[in-house]
Short mmCIF file of C-alpha atoms in Angstrom, two decimals:
data_model
loop_
_atom_site.label_atom_id
_atom_site.label_comp_id
_atom_site.label_asym_id
_atom_site.label_seq_id
_atom_site.Cartn_x
_atom_site.Cartn_y
_atom_site.Cartn_z
CA MET A 1 -7.99 14.93 -10.44
CA SER A 2 -5.34 17.21 -9.59
CA GLN A 3 -7.56 19.46 -6.98
CA MET A 4 -7.25 15.74 -5.46
CA LEU A 5 -3.77 15.67 -4.70
CA PRO A 6 -2.22 17.28 -1.92
CA THR A 7 0.44 19.49 -4.24
CA GLN A 8 0.40 22.81 -2.05
CA GLY A 9 3.78 23.35 -0.71
CA THR A 10 5.53 21.00 -2.94
CA SER A 11 8.90 20.59 -2.59
CA LEU A 12 11.32 19.75 -5.19
CA TYR A 13 12.34 16.52 -3.39
CA GLN A 14 8.96 15.55 -3.73
CA MET A 15 9.02 16.83 -7.52
CA MET A 16 12.17 14.72 -8.62
CA SER A 17 10.66 11.01 -6.50
CA ARG A 18 7.58 11.84 -8.29
CA SER A 19 9.28 11.91 -11.76
CA ILE A 20 11.48 9.38 -11.30
CA PHE A 21 8.25 7.47 -9.58
CA GLU A 22 6.85 7.88 -12.82
CA LYS A 23 9.44 6.41 -14.67
CA CYS A 24 9.95 3.24 -12.30
CA SER A 25 5.88 2.96 -13.16
CA GLU A 26 5.92 3.56 -16.95
CA ALA A 27 9.04 0.66 -17.01
CA LEU A 28 6.81 -1.67 -15.33
CA ARG A 29 3.96 -1.45 -17.45
CA ASN A 30 6.45 -2.76 -20.16
CA THR A 31 7.27 -5.72 -18.52
CA PRO A 32 5.15 -7.78 -18.26
CA THR A 33 7.33 -10.45 -16.16
CA LEU A 34 6.46 -8.48 -13.44
CA GLN A 35 2.97 -8.60 -13.53
CA THR A 36 2.09 -5.14 -13.10
CA LEU A 37 -1.14 -5.04 -11.45
CA ALA A 38 -0.17 -7.74 -8.84
CA LEU A 39 2.56 -5.61 -8.11
CA ALA A 40 0.73 -2.25 -8.19
CA ALA A 41 -1.60 -4.10 -5.90
CA ALA A 42 0.47 -5.79 -3.20
CA PRO A 43 1.73 -2.83 -1.61
CA GLY A 44 -2.53 -1.49 -1.82
CA LEU A 45 -3.15 -4.70 0.03
CA MET A 46 -1.01 -4.30 2.83
CA MET A 47 -2.30 -0.92 3.26
CA PHE A 48 -5.83 -0.95 3.16
CA MET A 49 -6.23 -4.15 4.97
CA GLY A 50 -4.06 -2.94 7.38
CA GLY A 51 -5.55 0.61 7.65
CA VAL A 52 -8.50 -0.59 8.13
CA THR A 53 -7.60 -3.17 10.88
CA MET A 54 -5.47 -0.95 12.80
CA ASP A 55 -8.03 1.12 14.03
CA SER A 56 -9.99 -2.58 15.11
CA MET A 57 -9.40 -5.21 17.58
CA TYR A 58 -7.29 -7.15 14.88
CA THR A 59 -4.44 -4.79 15.20
CA SER A 60 -1.85 -7.46 17.14
CA ASP A 61 -3.23 -9.81 14.72
CA ILE A 62 -1.78 -8.13 11.50
CA MET A 63 0.97 -6.97 13.12
CA THR A 64 2.15 -10.36 14.42
CA GLU A 65 0.77 -13.24 12.39
CA GLY A 66 0.97 -11.61 9.07
CA GLY A 67 -2.40 -12.33 8.35
CA PRO A 68 -4.95 -9.47 7.89
CA ARG A 69 -8.42 -10.05 8.55
CA VAL A 70 -10.39 -8.23 5.80
CA THR A 71 -13.04 -5.57 7.36
CA GLU A 72 -16.11 -5.52 4.65
CA ALA A 73 -14.88 -1.12 4.49
CA GLY A 74 -11.28 -2.77 3.67
CA ALA A 75 -12.71 -5.11 1.45
CA MET A 76 -14.58 -2.02 -0.43
CA ALA A 77 -11.32 0.09 -0.22
CA TYR A 78 -8.86 -2.58 -1.33
CA LYS A 79 -11.63 -2.73 -4.52
CA GLN A 80 -11.87 0.18 -5.27
CA TYR A 81 -7.90 0.74 -5.32
CA ILE A 82 -7.50 -1.74 -7.85
CA ALA A 83 -10.25 -0.26 -10.22
CA GLY A 84 -8.21 2.94 -9.10
CA ILE A 85 -4.98 1.25 -10.33
CA GLU A 86 -6.63 -0.24 -14.08
CA LYS A 87 -7.36 3.37 -14.39
CA LEU A 88 -4.98 5.74 -13.62
CA PRO A 89 -1.37 5.65 -13.73
CA LEU A 90 0.24 3.87 -10.31
CA LEU A 91 1.76 7.31 -9.06
CA ASP A 92 -2.00 8.82 -9.68
CA ALA A 93 -3.31 5.99 -7.58
CA ILE A 94 -1.07 6.66 -4.81
CA LYS A 95 -1.77 10.32 -4.72
CA HIS A 96 -5.48 9.37 -5.03
CA GLY A 97 -4.95 6.85 -1.71
CA VAL A 98 -3.11 9.45 0.24
CA ALA A 99 -5.70 12.40 -0.52
CA GLY A 100 -8.33 9.84 0.79
CA GLY A 101 -9.74 9.32 -2.68
CA TYR A 102 -10.79 5.73 -1.99
CA GLU A 103 -12.36 5.55 1.68
CA SER A 104 -12.15 7.03 4.56
CA LEU A 105 -9.26 9.56 6.05
CA GLY A 106 -8.72 7.07 8.79
CA THR A 107 -8.43 3.93 6.19
CA ASN A 108 -5.58 6.05 3.60
CA ILE A 109 -3.40 7.54 6.23
CA ALA A 110 -3.09 4.62 8.96
CA MET A 111 -2.42 2.40 5.62
CA ALA A 112 0.93 3.60 5.70
CA GLY A 113 1.97 2.30 9.30
CA ALA A 114 0.28 -1.25 8.56
CA GLY A 115 1.29 -1.64 5.15
CA ALA A 116 5.27 -0.63 6.18
CA ALA A 117 5.32 -3.21 8.44
CA HIS A 118 5.15 -5.75 6.34
CA GLY A 119 7.93 -3.84 4.01
CA LEU A 120 10.92 -2.02 5.53
CA PRO A 121 10.92 -1.55 9.16
CA VAL A 122 11.56 1.87 8.54
CA LEU A 123 8.80 2.71 6.88
CA ALA A 124 6.65 2.49 9.56
CA LEU A 125 8.45 5.54 11.53
CA ILE A 126 7.84 7.19 8.56
CA ALA A 127 4.36 6.31 8.79
CA LYS A 128 3.90 7.18 12.70
CA ALA A 129 5.29 10.04 12.07
CA ALA A 130 3.14 11.39 9.32
CA SER A 131 0.36 10.00 11.16
CA HIS A 132 -1.00 13.77 12.29
CA ILE A 133 -1.38 14.68 8.61
CA GLU A 134 -4.91 12.68 8.70
CA LYS A 135 -6.48 16.10 10.18
CA PHE A 136 -4.44 17.54 7.51
CA MET A 137 -5.86 16.15 4.61
CA ARG A 138 -9.26 16.16 6.11
CA ASP A 139 -8.79 19.99 6.52
CA LYS A 140 -8.31 20.49 3.30
CA PHE A 141 -10.07 18.01 1.40
CA GLY A 142 -13.23 18.52 3.55
CA VAL A 143 -13.63 14.63 3.85
CA SER A 144 -15.51 13.36 6.84
CA LYS A 145 -14.13 10.81 8.56
CA ASP A 146 -17.27 8.61 8.49
CA ARG A 147 -17.86 8.95 5.13
CA GLN A 148 -18.56 4.93 3.45
CA GLN A 149 -19.30 5.81 -0.70
CA ILE A 150 -16.46 6.37 -2.84
CA GLN A 151 -16.54 8.88 -5.42
CA GLU A 152 -16.71 6.83 -8.47
CA ALA A 153 -16.43 10.37 -10.62
CA ASP A 154 -13.03 10.82 -9.14
CA PHE A 155 -11.58 8.32 -11.59
CA THR A 156 -10.53 9.27 -14.93
CA PRO A 157 -9.15 7.25 -17.88
CA ALA A 158 -5.55 7.29 -17.63
CA PRO A 159 -3.68 6.84 -21.44
CA ARG A 160 -1.67 3.87 -21.57
CA MET B 1 23.59 -7.76 -16.28
CA ARG B 2 23.22 -9.01 -13.08
CA ILE B 3 20.41 -6.93 -10.71
CA GLU B 4 22.18 -6.94 -7.18
CA VAL B 5 18.77 -7.22 -5.56
CA GLN B 6 20.71 -7.52 -1.91
CA GLU B 7 22.51 -4.60 -2.21
CA ARG B 8 19.58 -2.15 -3.98
CA THR B 9 17.14 -3.29 -0.83
CA LYS B 10 20.03 -1.99 1.76
CA ARG B 11 20.55 1.23 -0.08
CA LEU B 12 16.50 1.99 -0.43
CA GLU B 13 16.31 1.57 3.34
CA GLY B 14 18.88 3.72 3.80
CA ALA B 15 17.41 6.31 1.69
CA ALA B 16 13.80 5.60 3.58
CA LYS B 17 16.06 6.40 6.90
CA LEU B 18 17.19 10.06 5.08
CA LEU B 19 14.09 10.62 4.30
CA LEU B 20 12.30 9.89 7.49
CA ASP B 21 15.79 12.10 9.25
CA SER B 22 15.22 14.68 6.58
CA GLN B 23 13.19 18.01 6.79
CA GLU B 24 10.65 17.51 4.64
CA SER B 25 7.12 18.13 5.65
CA ALA B 26 4.90 14.83 7.16
CA GLU B 27 2.89 14.56 3.71
CA VAL B 28 5.64 14.66 1.25
CA LYS B 29 7.33 12.20 3.51
CA ALA B 30 3.72 9.80 3.54
CA GLU B 31 3.86 10.09 0.27
CA VAL B 32 7.59 9.25 -0.39
CA ALA B 33 6.93 6.43 1.74
CA LEU B 34 4.47 4.75 -0.35
CA GLN B 35 6.81 5.02 -3.47
CA ILE B 36 9.30 3.31 -1.38
CA ASN B 37 7.53 0.69 -0.32
CA VAL B 38 6.62 0.05 -3.76
CA TYR B 39 10.29 0.19 -4.89
CA HIS B 40 10.83 -2.59 -2.04
CA THR B 41 7.92 -4.55 -3.59
CA ILE B 42 9.41 -4.68 -6.96
CA LEU B 43 13.01 -5.92 -5.66
CA VAL B 44 10.94 -8.67 -3.55
CA GLN B 45 9.73 -9.98 -6.33
CA LEU B 46 12.85 -9.78 -8.54
CA GLU B 47 14.60 -11.69 -5.99
CA GLY B 48 12.38 -14.59 -7.00
CA ALA B 49 12.12 -13.92 -10.71
CA PRO B 50 14.32 -16.56 -12.55
CA ASP B 51 15.61 -14.67 -15.58
CA ARG B 52 16.36 -10.79 -15.31
CA THR B 53 15.45 -9.21 -18.67
CA PRO B 54 16.25 -5.77 -19.97
CA ASP B 55 12.96 -4.81 -19.35
CA MET B 56 13.68 -5.50 -15.96
CA GLU B 57 16.99 -3.30 -15.92
CA LYS B 58 14.75 -0.55 -16.91
CA VAL B 59 12.49 -0.82 -13.94
CA VAL B 60 15.61 -0.91 -11.13
CA GLU B 61 17.15 1.86 -12.90
CA PRO B 62 14.97 4.40 -11.26
CA ILE B 63 15.30 2.91 -8.19
CA ASP B 64 18.89 3.61 -8.08
CA GLU B 65 18.30 6.79 -9.20
CA PHE B 66 15.68 7.79 -6.46
CA CYS B 67 18.17 6.84 -3.93
CA ALA B 68 20.76 8.77 -5.65
CA LEU B 69 18.33 11.81 -5.60
CA THR B 70 17.88 10.93 -1.62
CA GLU B 71 21.01 10.44 -0.64
CA ARG B 72 22.24 13.88 -2.35
CA THR B 73 19.26 15.72 -0.95
CA PHE B 74 19.65 14.58 2.44
CA ALA B 75 23.39 13.43 3.28
CA ALA B 76 24.73 16.73 1.96
CA ALA B 77 21.95 18.85 4.04
CA ARG B 78 23.61 16.68 7.00
CA ARG B 79 26.89 17.54 6.19
CA HIS B 80 25.92 21.37 6.81
#
């Protein structure tokens, strides 16, 4: 799993924020009232579906009406994301998504933009600033953009 | 203890702005932005939660910690 993650050039800030995030996702796991799975899935839903539609004619719909239309690829990516959440700790699932582990890289990187549009506005700016990392990821992990199949073997059971 | 959701959301947004203006690489920004997105979702859910339990406090604590880390890291760098 670790070879999938963008850990090269890791900054101290990145490491510390990961550690804090792990603590938070661990606490979430012990808080059934917050519905861990639904929580974990919510940003994923926005991100993946948004990512897929961002490059398509549905862009304006997702931004203005808030009702994402799901393409087949988006639905598949989302299904895989949920499967990943069940098997991986939340942080790993996110890193996996960032590294292009679920679907084509276009989907995974663009996801941040549309997902953020539903959350804090400033996140959309970050996603925009980071949009060029798609190429970086593609070079680094050698994943082609038109890849449709998900590598199931990437998922490893997470200790709970 | 009462969880001040709106105040925390504001602080989280401030942290996101600091991250955006920081010198961190694009991939770090993207990854941490996703974490912030999850934190934000948590706060939104907490706002609608009828009861606040000690478990929830434990979920919120790291959000405060993250904001403090971000403020300490980037606000300090900005002053220099």
